[in-house]
């Protein structure tokens, strides 16, 4: 069965540009509304511990302004749990976070942190927030997501996006196998990180995947083609592959 494939647009880097000058322009909320108009099915925003791009006020404004679902990416900490429970976004994607990293470098080790993650996921589940675990595409991590009652997993596509040739094909197969395993166990699989016009097709063609979250490339491409144009082209590439 081929699930409809949603596009979640990550607006973090609109805030990165805004914060470079410390003012209010460009406004990530305006970008989010434009993204929704251009065909984004949801908006993704990562509230980092150091608030290097999205800030607390952005989350409040996004919650008030958006008519499409907000997927809040966050580390599995008490501070972030409290923020999520206060704002109640549609979804929370739990990501690993290292202060010095430039971007989310690997998947969450759900398998190695069962006991720490379980109560946090339970609180989010109880609040009706759809929990997603950003994990590597491997069976051990999917098994942990099953044990942890996570309704969604997002597979880290970063390695896939960096590889070429046979190695890329092998990594794609790992994502496809993990997506099939997740679906078989009632978990909705998503994918994201490093996706571009050039590499999105084979990922979008994986029939079980229900959502792709894409940010950096779209915000960069918006410099050349405008945000609406970039999102429409990405949507077109995803639909072509499906
Ligand atoms: N999904 C998750 C969980 C992420 O952490 C990120 C990056 O913040 C993305 C998707 C989007 O990745 P990119 O910006 O490379 O498209």
Coordinates of N, CA and C and ligand atoms in Angstrom, one line a residue:
X1 N 0.8 -1.2 0.0 CA 0.0 0.0 0.0 C 0.9 1.3 0.0
X2 N 0.5 2.2 -0.9 CA 1.3 3.5 -0.9 C 0.5 4.5 -0.1
X3 N 1.1 5.0 1.0 CA 0.5 6.0 1.8 C 0.6 7.4 1.1
X4 N -0.4 8.3 1.3 CA -0.1 9.7 0.8 C 1.1 10.2 1.5
X5 N 1.9 11.0 0.8 CA 3.2 11.5 1.3 C 3.0 13.0 1.6
X6 N 3.1 13.3 2.9 CA 3.1 14.7 3.3 C 4.4 15.3 3.3
X7 N 4.4 16.6 3.1 CA 5.7 17.4 3.2 C 5.6 18.3 4.4
X8 N 6.6 18.1 5.3 CA 6.7 19.0 6.4 C 7.9 20.0 6.1
X9 N 7.6 21.3 6.2 CA 8.7 22.2 5.9 C 9.3 22.8 7.2
X10 N 10.6 22.6 7.3 CA 11.3 23.0 8.5 C 11.8 24.5 8.3
X11 N 11.3 25.4 9.2 CA 11.6 26.8 9.0 C 12.7 27.3 9.9
X12 N 13.5 26.4 10.5 CA 14.5 26.9 11.4 C 15.5 27.9 10.8
X13 N 15.8 27.7 9.5 CA 16.9 28.5 9.0 C 16.4 29.9 8.5
X14 N 15.1 30.1 8.5 CA 14.6 31.5 8.4 C 15.0 32.2 9.6
X15 N 14.8 31.5 10.8 CA 15.2 32.2 12.1 C 16.7 32.3 12.2
X16 N 17.5 31.4 11.5 CA 18.9 31.6 11.6 C 19.3 32.9 10.9
X17 N 18.7 33.2 9.8 CA 19.0 34.5 9.1 C 18.5 35.7 9.9
X18 N 17.3 35.5 10.4 CA 16.8 36.6 11.3 C 17.8 36.9 12.5
X19 N 18.3 35.8 13.1 CA 19.1 36.0 14.3 C 20.5 36.5 14.0
X20 N 20.9 36.4 12.7 CA 22.2 36.9 12.3 C 22.3 38.4 12.6
X21 N 21.1 39.1 12.5 CA 21.1 40.5 12.8 C 20.4 40.9 14.1
X22 N 19.8 39.9 14.7 CA 19.2 40.1 16.0 C 17.8 40.8 15.9
X23 N 17.3 41.1 14.8 CA 16.0 41.8 14.7 C 14.8 40.8 14.5
X24 N 13.9 41.3 13.7 CA 12.7 40.4 13.5 C 12.5 40.0 12.1
X25 N 13.4 40.3 11.2 CA 13.3 40.0 9.8 C 14.4 39.1 9.4
X26 N 14.1 38.0 8.6 CA 12.8 37.6 8.1 C 12.1 36.8 9.2
X27 N 10.8 36.9 9.2 CA 10.0 36.3 10.2 C 9.6 34.8 9.9
X28 N 10.1 33.9 10.7 CA 9.8 32.5 10.4 C 8.3 32.1 10.4
X29 N 7.5 32.9 11.1 CA 6.1 32.6 11.1 C 5.5 33.0 9.8
X30 N 5.9 34.2 9.2 CA 5.5 34.6 7.9 C 5.9 33.5 6.9
X31 N 7.1 33.0 7.0 CA 7.6 31.9 6.1 C 6.7 30.6 6.3
X32 N 6.3 30.3 7.5 CA 5.5 29.1 7.7 C 4.1 29.3 7.0
X33 N 3.6 30.5 7.1 CA 2.2 30.7 6.5 C 2.4 30.6 5.0
X34 N 3.4 31.1 4.5 CA 3.7 31.1 3.0 C 3.9 29.6 2.6
X35 N 4.7 28.9 3.4 CA 4.9 27.5 3.1 C 3.6 26.7 3.0
X36 N 2.7 27.0 4.0 CA 1.4 26.3 4.0 C 0.7 26.6 2.7
X37 N 0.7 27.9 2.3 CA 0.0 28.3 1.1 C 0.6 27.6 -0.1
X38 N 1.9 27.3 -0.1 CA 2.6 26.7 -1.3 C 2.4 25.2 -1.3
X39 N 1.8 24.6 -0.2 CA 1.5 23.2 -0.3 C 2.2 22.4 0.8
X40 N 2.8 23.0 1.8 CA 3.4 22.3 2.9 C 2.2 21.7 3.7
X41 N 2.3 20.5 4.1 CA 1.2 19.8 4.9 C 1.4 20.1 6.4
X42 N 2.6 20.5 6.7 CA 2.9 20.8 8.1 C 4.1 21.6 8.2
X43 N 4.3 22.2 9.4 CA 5.5 23.0 9.7 C 6.3 22.3 10.8
X44 N 7.6 22.3 10.6 CA 8.5 21.7 11.6 C 9.4 22.8 12.1
X45 N 9.6 22.8 13.4 CA 10.5 23.8 14.0 C 11.3 23.1 15.2
X46 N 12.6 23.4 15.2 CA 13.4 22.8 16.3 C 13.8 23.8 17.3
X47 N 13.2 23.7 18.5 CA 13.6 24.5 19.6 C 14.8 23.9 20.3
X48 N 16.0 24.5 20.0 CA 17.2 24.0 20.6 C 17.4 24.6 21.9
X49 N 18.2 23.8 22.7 CA 18.5 24.2 24.0 C 19.2 25.6 24.0
X50 N 20.0 25.9 23.0 CA 20.7 27.2 23.0 C 19.9 28.3 22.2
X51 N 18.7 27.9 21.7 CA 17.9 28.8 21.0 C 18.6 29.5 19.9
X52 N 19.4 28.8 19.2 CA 20.3 29.4 18.1 C 19.4 29.9 16.9
X53 N 18.3 29.2 16.7 CA 17.4 29.8 15.6 C 16.0 30.0 16.1
X54 N 15.2 29.0 16.2 CA 13.8 29.2 16.7 C 13.9 29.5 18.2
X55 N 13.0 30.5 18.6 CA 13.0 30.9 20.0 C 11.6 30.5 20.6
X56 N 11.5 30.7 21.9 CA 10.2 30.3 22.6 C 9.1 31.1 22.1
X57 N 9.3 32.4 21.8 CA 8.2 33.2 21.3 C 7.7 32.7 19.9
X58 N 8.7 32.2 19.1 CA 8.3 31.7 17.8 C 7.3 30.5 17.9
X59 N 7.5 29.7 18.9 CA 6.6 28.6 19.1 C 5.2 29.0 19.5
X60 N 5.2 30.0 20.4 CA 3.9 30.6 20.8 C 3.2 31.2 19.6
X61 N 3.9 31.9 18.8 CA 3.3 32.6 17.6 C 2.9 31.6 16.6
X62 N 3.7 30.6 16.3 CA 3.3 29.5 15.4 C 2.1 28.8 15.8
X63 N 2.0 28.5 17.1 CA 0.8 27.8 17.6 C -0.5 28.6 17.3
X64 N -0.3 29.9 17.5 CA -1.5 30.8 17.3 C -1.8 31.0 15.9
X65 N -0.8 31.0 15.0 CA -1.1 31.5 13.6 C -1.3 30.3 12.6
X66 N -0.8 29.2 12.9 CA -0.8 28.1 11.9 C -2.2 27.4 11.8
X67 N -2.5 27.1 10.5 CA -3.7 26.3 10.3 C -3.3 24.8 9.9
X68 N -2.0 24.6 9.7 CA -1.5 23.2 9.4 C -0.8 22.8 10.7
X69 N -0.6 21.5 10.9 CA 0.0 21.0 12.1 C 1.4 21.4 12.3
X70 N 1.8 21.7 13.6 CA 3.1 22.0 14.0 C 3.8 20.8 14.5
X71 N 5.0 20.5 14.0 CA 5.8 19.4 14.5 C 7.0 20.0 15.2
X72 N 7.0 19.9 16.5 CA 8.0 20.5 17.4 C 9.2 19.5 17.6
X73 N 10.3 19.9 17.0 CA 11.5 19.0 17.3 C 12.2 19.5 18.5
X74 N 12.6 18.6 19.4 CA 13.2 19.0 20.6 C 14.0 17.8 21.2
X75 N 14.9 18.2 22.1 CA 15.6 17.1 22.9 C 14.7 16.6 24.0
X76 N 15.1 15.4 24.4 CA 14.3 14.7 25.4 C 14.7 15.2 26.8
X77 N 14.4 16.4 27.1 CA 14.7 17.0 28.4 C 13.5 17.5 29.2
X78 N 13.6 17.7 30.5 CA 12.5 18.1 31.3 C 12.0 19.5 30.8
X79 N 13.0 20.4 30.5 CA 12.7 21.7 30.1 C 11.8 21.7 28.8
X80 N 12.2 20.9 27.9 CA 11.5 20.8 26.6 C 10.1 20.1 26.8
X81 N 10.1 19.1 27.6 CA 8.8 18.4 27.9 C 7.8 19.5 28.4
X82 N 8.2 20.3 29.3 CA 7.3 21.3 30.0 C 6.8 22.3 28.9
X83 N 7.7 22.7 28.0 CA 7.3 23.6 26.9 C 6.3 22.9 26.0
X84 N 6.6 21.7 25.6 CA 5.6 20.9 24.7 C 4.3 20.8 25.4
X85 N 4.3 20.5 26.7 CA 3.0 20.3 27.4 C 2.2 21.6 27.5
X86 N 3.0 22.7 27.5 CA 2.3 24.0 27.6 C 1.7 24.4 26.3
X87 N 2.4 24.1 25.2 CA 1.9 24.6 23.9 C 1.1 23.5 23.2
X88 N 1.2 22.3 23.5 CA 0.5 21.2 22.9 C 0.5 21.3 21.3
X89 N 1.7 21.2 20.7 CA 1.7 21.1 19.2 C 1.1 19.7 18.8
X90 N 0.8 19.7 17.5 CA 0.2 18.4 17.0 C 1.2 17.2 17.2
X91 N 2.5 17.5 17.0 CA 3.5 16.4 17.1 C 4.7 16.9 17.8
X92 N 5.4 16.0 18.4 CA 6.8 16.3 19.0 C 7.7 15.2 18.4
X93 N 8.8 15.7 17.8 CA 9.8 14.8 17.3 C 11.0 14.9 18.2
X94 N 11.3 13.8 18.9 CA 12.4 13.8 19.8 C 13.7 13.5 19.1
X95 N 14.7 14.4 19.3 CA 15.9 14.3 18.5 C 17.1 14.4 19.5
X96 N 18.2 13.8 19.2 CA 19.4 13.9 20.0 C 19.9 15.3 19.8
X97 N 20.5 15.9 20.8 CA 21.1 17.3 20.6 C 22.4 17.4 21.3
X98 N 23.4 17.8 20.5 CA 24.7 18.1 21.1 C 25.0 19.6 20.9
X99 N 25.4 20.2 21.9 CA 25.6 21.7 21.8 C 26.5 22.2 20.7
X100 N 27.6 21.4 20.4 CA 28.6 21.9 19.5 C 28.2 21.6 18.0
X101 N 27.2 20.7 17.8 CA 26.9 20.2 16.4 C 26.3 21.4 15.6
X102 N 26.6 21.3 14.3 CA 26.0 22.3 13.4 C 24.5 21.9 13.1
X103 N 24.3 20.6 13.0 CA 22.9 20.1 12.8 C 22.8 18.8 13.5
X104 N 21.6 18.3 13.5 CA 21.3 17.0 14.2 C 22.1 15.9 13.5
X105 N 23.2 15.5 14.2 CA 24.2 14.6 13.5 C 23.8 13.2 13.4
X106 N 23.1 12.7 14.3 CA 22.7 11.2 14.2 C 21.3 11.0 14.8
X107 N 20.9 9.8 14.7 CA 19.6 9.5 15.3 C 19.6 9.4 16.8
X108 N 18.4 9.4 17.4 CA 18.3 9.2 18.8 C 18.6 7.8 19.1
X109 N 19.4 7.5 20.1 CA 19.6 6.1 20.5 C 18.5 5.7 21.4
X110 N 17.3 5.4 20.8 CA 16.1 5.0 21.5 C 16.4 3.7 22.2
X111 N 17.1 2.8 21.6 CA 17.4 1.5 22.1 C 18.2 1.6 23.4
X112 N 19.2 2.5 23.4 CA 20.1 2.6 24.6 C 19.5 3.5 25.7
X113 N 18.4 4.1 25.5 CA 17.8 5.1 26.5 C 16.4 4.8 26.9
X114 N 16.0 3.6 26.7 CA 14.6 3.2 27.0 C 14.1 3.8 28.3
X115 N 14.8 3.6 29.4 CA 14.2 3.9 30.7 C 14.1 5.4 30.9
X116 N 15.0 6.2 30.2 CA 15.0 7.6 30.3 C 13.8 8.2 29.4
X117 N 13.7 7.6 28.3 CA 12.7 8.1 27.3 C 11.2 7.7 27.7
X118 N 11.1 6.5 28.3 CA 9.7 6.0 28.5 C 8.8 6.9 29.2
X119 N 9.2 7.5 30.4 CA 8.2 8.4 31.1 C 7.9 9.7 30.3
X120 N 8.9 10.2 29.6 CA 8.7 11.4 28.8 C 7.7 11.1 27.6
X121 N 7.9 10.0 27.0 CA 7.0 9.6 25.8 C 5.6 9.4 26.4
X122 N 5.5 8.8 27.6 CA 4.2 8.5 28.1 C 3.5 9.8 28.4
X123 N 4.2 10.8 29.0 CA 3.6 12.1 29.3 C 3.0 12.8 28.0
X124 N 3.8 12.7 26.9 CA 3.4 13.3 25.6 C 2.2 12.5 25.1
X125 N 2.3 11.2 25.1 CA 1.2 10.4 24.6 C -0.1 10.7 25.4
X126 N 0.0 10.8 26.7 CA -1.2 11.1 27.5 C -1.8 12.5 27.2
X127 N -0.9 13.4 26.8 CA -1.4 14.8 26.4 C -1.9 14.8 25.0
X128 N -1.9 13.7 24.3 CA -2.5 13.7 23.0 C -1.6 14.2 21.9
X129 N -0.3 14.4 22.3 CA 0.7 14.9 21.3 C 1.3 13.7 20.6
X130 N 1.4 13.7 19.3 CA 1.9 12.6 18.5 C 3.4 12.6 18.6
X131 N 3.9 11.5 19.2 CA 5.4 11.4 19.4 C 6.1 10.7 18.2
X132 N 7.1 11.4 17.8 CA 8.0 10.8 16.8 C 9.4 10.7 17.3
X133 N 10.1 9.6 17.0 CA 11.5 9.4 17.4 C 12.3 9.5 16.2
X134 N 13.3 10.4 16.2 CA 14.2 10.6 15.1 C 15.3 9.6 15.2
X135 N 15.3 8.5 14.5 CA 16.2 7.4 14.7 C 16.9 7.0 13.4
X136 N 18.0 6.2 13.6 CA 18.7 5.6 12.4 C 17.8 4.5 11.9
X137 N 17.9 4.3 10.5 CA 17.0 3.3 10.0 C 17.5 1.9 10.3
X138 N 17.4 1.4 11.5 CA 17.8 0.0 11.7 C 16.8 -0.6 12.7
X139 N 16.7 -1.9 12.6 CA 15.7 -2.7 13.3 C 15.8 -2.6 14.8
X140 N 17.0 -2.4 15.3 CA 17.1 -2.3 16.8 C 16.4 -1.0 17.3
X141 N 16.5 0.1 16.5 CA 15.9 1.3 16.9 C 14.4 1.2 16.7
X142 N 14.0 0.6 15.6 CA 12.5 0.5 15.4 C 11.9 -0.4 16.6
X143 N 12.6 -1.5 17.0 CA 12.1 -2.3 18.1 C 12.0 -1.5 19.3
X144 N 12.9 -0.6 19.6 CA 12.8 0.3 20.8 C 11.6 1.2 20.7
X145 N 11.3 1.7 19.5 CA 10.2 2.6 19.3 C 8.9 1.8 19.6
X146 N 8.9 0.5 19.2 CA 7.7 -0.3 19.5 C 7.5 -0.4 21.0
X147 N 8.6 -0.8 21.7 CA 8.6 -0.9 23.1 C 8.2 0.4 23.8
X148 N 8.6 1.5 23.3 CA 8.3 2.8 23.9 C 6.9 3.4 23.5
X149 N 6.2 2.6 22.7 CA 4.8 3.1 22.3 C 4.9 4.4 21.6
X150 N 5.9 4.6 20.7 CA 5.9 5.8 19.9 C 5.1 5.5 18.6
X151 N 4.1 6.4 18.3 CA 3.3 6.1 17.2 C 4.0 6.4 15.8
X152 N 5.1 7.2 15.9 CA 5.8 7.6 14.7 C 7.3 7.5 14.9
X153 N 8.0 7.1 13.8 CA 9.4 7.3 13.8 C 9.8 8.1 12.6
X154 N 10.9 8.9 12.7 CA 11.4 9.6 11.5 C 12.8 9.0 11.3
X155 N 13.1 8.5 10.1 CA 14.4 8.0 9.8 C 15.4 9.1 9.4
X156 N 16.5 9.1 10.0 CA 17.6 10.0 9.6 C 18.1 9.7 8.2
X157 N 17.9 10.6 7.3 CA 18.3 10.4 5.9 C 19.7 11.1 5.6
X158 N 20.3 11.6 6.7 CA 21.6 12.3 6.5 C 22.7 11.5 5.8
X159 N 22.8 10.2 6.2 CA 23.9 9.4 5.6 C 23.5 9.1 4.2
X160 N 22.3 8.8 3.9 CA 21.8 8.6 2.5 C 22.2 9.8 1.7
X161 N 21.9 11.0 2.2 CA 22.1 12.2 1.4 C 23.6 12.5 1.1
X162 N 24.5 11.9 1.9 CA 25.9 12.1 1.7 C 26.6 11.1 0.9
X163 N 25.9 9.9 0.7 CA 26.6 8.8 -0.1 C 26.3 8.9 -1.6
X164 N 27.0 8.1 -2.3 CA 26.8 8.0 -3.8 C 26.8 6.5 -4.2
X165 N 26.3 6.3 -5.4 CA 26.5 4.9 -6.0 C 25.9 3.8 -5.1
X166 N 26.7 2.7 -5.0 CA 26.2 1.5 -4.3 C 26.0 1.7 -2.9
X167 N 26.8 2.6 -2.3 CA 26.7 2.9 -0.8 C 25.3 3.6 -0.6
X168 N 25.0 4.5 -1.5 CA 23.7 5.2 -1.3 C 22.5 4.2 -1.5
X169 N 22.7 3.3 -2.5 CA 21.6 2.4 -2.7 C 21.4 1.5 -1.5
X170 N 22.5 1.1 -0.9 CA 22.4 0.3 0.3 C 21.7 1.0 1.5
X171 N 22.1 2.3 1.6 CA 21.5 3.1 2.7 C 20.0 3.3 2.4
X172 N 19.6 3.5 1.1 CA 18.2 3.6 0.8 C 17.5 2.3 1.1
X173 N 18.1 1.2 0.9 CA 17.5 -0.1 1.2 C 17.3 -0.2 2.7
X174 N 18.2 0.3 3.5 CA 18.1 0.3 5.0 C 16.8 1.1 5.4
X175 N 16.7 2.3 4.7 CA 15.5 3.1 5.1 C 14.2 2.4 4.7
X176 N 14.2 1.8 3.5 CA 13.0 1.1 3.0 C 12.7 -0.1 3.9
X177 N 13.7 -0.9 4.3 CA 13.5 -2.0 5.2 C 12.9 -1.6 6.6
X178 N 13.5 -0.5 7.1 CA 13.1 0.0 8.4 C 11.7 0.6 8.3
X179 N 11.3 1.2 7.2 CA 10.0 1.7 7.0 C 9.0 0.6 7.0
X180 N 9.3 -0.5 6.3 CA 8.4 -1.6 6.2 C 8.2 -2.3 7.6
X181 N 9.3 -2.4 8.3 CA 9.2 -3.0 9.7 C 8.4 -2.1 10.6
X182 N 8.5 -0.8 10.5 CA 7.7 0.1 11.3 C 6.3 -0.1 11.0
X183 N 5.9 0.0 9.7 CA 4.5 -0.1 9.3 C 3.9 -1.4 9.8
X184 N 4.7 -2.5 9.6 CA 4.2 -3.8 10.0 C 3.8 -3.8 11.5
X185 N 4.5 -3.0 12.3 CA 4.2 -2.9 13.7 C 3.3 -1.7 14.1
X186 N 2.7 -1.2 13.1 CA 1.7 -0.1 13.5 C 2.3 1.3 13.7
X187 N 3.6 1.4 13.3 CA 4.2 2.7 13.5 C 4.3 3.4 12.2
X188 N 4.0 4.8 12.2 CA 4.0 5.5 10.9 C 5.4 6.0 10.7
X189 N 6.0 5.6 9.6 CA 7.4 6.0 9.3 C 7.5 7.3 8.5
X190 N 8.4 8.2 8.9 CA 8.7 9.5 8.2 C 10.2 9.4 7.9
X191 N 10.7 10.4 7.1 CA 12.1 10.5 6.9 C 12.5 12.0 6.7
X192 N 13.7 12.3 7.0 CA 14.2 13.7 6.8 C 15.7 13.8 7.1
X193 N 16.2 14.9 6.7 CA 17.5 15.4 6.8 C 18.3 15.3 5.5
X194 N 18.8 16.4 5.0 CA 19.6 16.4 3.9 C 18.9 16.2 2.5
X195 N 17.6 16.2 2.5 CA 16.9 16.0 1.2 C 16.9 17.2 0.3
X196 N 17.1 16.9 -0.9 CA 17.2 18.0 -2.0 C 16.4 17.5 -3.2
X197 N 16.3 18.4 -4.2 CA 15.6 18.0 -5.4 C 16.3 16.8 -6.0
X198 N 17.6 16.7 -5.9 CA 18.4 15.6 -6.5 C 18.3 14.3 -5.9
X199 N 18.0 14.3 -4.6 CA 18.0 13.0 -3.9 C 16.7 12.6 -3.3
X200 N 15.7 13.5 -3.4 CA 14.4 13.2 -2.7 C 13.6 12.0 -3.4
X201 N 13.8 11.9 -4.7 CA 13.0 10.9 -5.5 C 12.9 9.5 -4.9
X202 N 14.1 8.9 -4.8 CA 14.1 7.5 -4.3 C 13.5 7.3 -2.9
X203 N 13.7 8.3 -2.1 CA 13.1 8.3 -0.7 C 11.6 8.4 -0.8
X204 N 11.1 9.4 -1.6 CA 9.7 9.6 -1.8 C 9.0 8.3 -2.4
X205 N 9.8 7.5 -3.1 CA 9.2 6.3 -3.7 C 9.0 5.2 -2.7
X206 N 9.6 5.3 -1.5 CA 9.4 4.2 -0.5 C 7.9 4.3 -0.1
X207 N 7.1 3.2 -0.4 CA 5.7 3.3 -0.3 C 5.1 3.6 1.1
X208 N 5.8 3.0 2.1 CA 5.3 3.2 3.5 C 5.5 4.5 4.1
X209 N 6.5 5.3 3.6 CA 6.8 6.6 4.2 C 5.5 7.5 4.0
X210 N 5.2 8.2 5.1 CA 4.0 9.0 5.2 C 4.3 10.5 5.2
X211 N 5.6 10.8 5.5 CA 6.0 12.3 5.6 C 7.5 12.4 5.4
X212 N 7.8 13.5 4.7 CA 9.2 13.9 4.6 C 9.3 15.3 5.3
X213 N 10.4 15.5 6.1 CA 10.6 16.8 6.7 C 11.9 17.4 6.1
X214 N 11.7 18.6 5.4 CA 12.8 19.2 4.7 C 12.9 20.6 5.0
X215 N 14.2 21.1 5.3 CA 14.4 22.4 5.7 C 15.5 23.1 5.0
X216 N 16.7 22.8 5.3 CA 17.9 23.6 4.8 C 17.9 23.8 3.3
X217 N 17.7 22.8 2.6 CA 17.7 22.9 1.1 C 16.6 23.9 0.6
X218 N 15.4 23.8 1.2 CA 14.3 24.6 0.7 C 14.5 26.1 1.1
X219 N 15.1 26.4 2.2 CA 15.3 27.8 2.6 C 16.4 28.3 1.8
X220 N 17.5 27.5 1.5 CA 18.5 27.9 0.6 C 18.1 28.2 -0.8
X221 N 17.3 27.3 -1.3 CA 16.8 27.4 -2.7 C 15.8 28.6 -2.8
X222 N 15.2 29.0 -1.7 CA 14.3 30.1 -1.7 C 15.0 31.4 -2.2
X223 N 16.3 31.4 -1.9 CA 17.1 32.6 -2.4 C 17.0 32.7 -3.9
X224 N 17.0 31.6 -4.6 CA 17.0 31.7 -6.1 C 15.6 31.6 -6.7
X225 N 14.7 30.9 -6.0 CA 13.4 30.7 -6.6 C 12.2 31.1 -5.8
X226 N 12.5 31.7 -4.7 CA 11.4 32.1 -3.8 C 10.9 30.9 -3.0
X227 N 10.4 31.1 -1.8 CA 10.0 30.0 -0.9 C 8.8 29.2 -1.6
X228 N 7.9 29.9 -2.1 CA 6.7 29.2 -2.7 C 7.2 28.4 -3.9
X229 N 8.1 28.9 -4.7 CA 8.6 28.2 -5.9 C 9.3 26.9 -5.5
X230 N 10.2 27.1 -4.4 CA 11.0 25.9 -4.0 C 10.1 24.8 -3.4
X231 N 9.1 25.2 -2.7 CA 8.2 24.2 -2.1 C 7.4 23.5 -3.1
X232 N 6.9 24.3 -4.1 CA 6.1 23.7 -5.2 C 6.9 22.7 -6.0
X233 N 8.2 23.1 -6.2 CA 9.1 22.2 -7.0 C 9.4 20.9 -6.2
X234 N 9.6 21.0 -4.9 CA 9.9 19.9 -4.1 C 8.6 18.9 -4.1
X235 N 7.5 19.6 -3.9 CA 6.2 18.8 -3.9 C 6.1 18.1 -5.2
X236 N 6.4 18.7 -6.3 CA 6.3 18.1 -7.7 C 7.2 16.9 -7.8
X237 N 8.5 17.1 -7.3 CA 9.4 16.0 -7.3 C 9.0 14.8 -6.5
X238 N 8.4 15.1 -5.3 CA 7.9 14.0 -4.5 C 6.7 13.3 -5.2
X239 N 5.8 14.0 -5.8 CA 4.7 13.4 -6.4 C 5.1 12.6 -7.6
X240 N 6.1 13.1 -8.4 CA 6.6 12.4 -9.5 C 7.1 11.0 -9.1
X241 N 7.8 11.0 -8.0 CA 8.5 9.7 -7.6 C 7.5 8.7 -7.0
X242 N 6.3 9.2 -6.5 CA 5.4 8.4 -5.8 C 4.6 7.5 -6.8
Ligands
LIG1 N1 14.0 16.1 10.5 C1 14.7 16.3 11.6 C2 14.3 15.5 12.8 C3 15.7 17.3 11.7 O1 16.4 17.4 12.9 C4 16.0 18.1 10.6 C5 17.1 19.1 10.7 O2 16.8 20.0 11.7 C6 15.3 17.9 9.5 C7 14.3 16.9 9.4 C8 15.5 18.7 8.2 O3 16.8 18.5 7.7 P1 17.3 19.5 6.6 O4 17.3 20.8 7.2 O5 18.7 18.9 6.3 O6 16.4 19.4 5.4

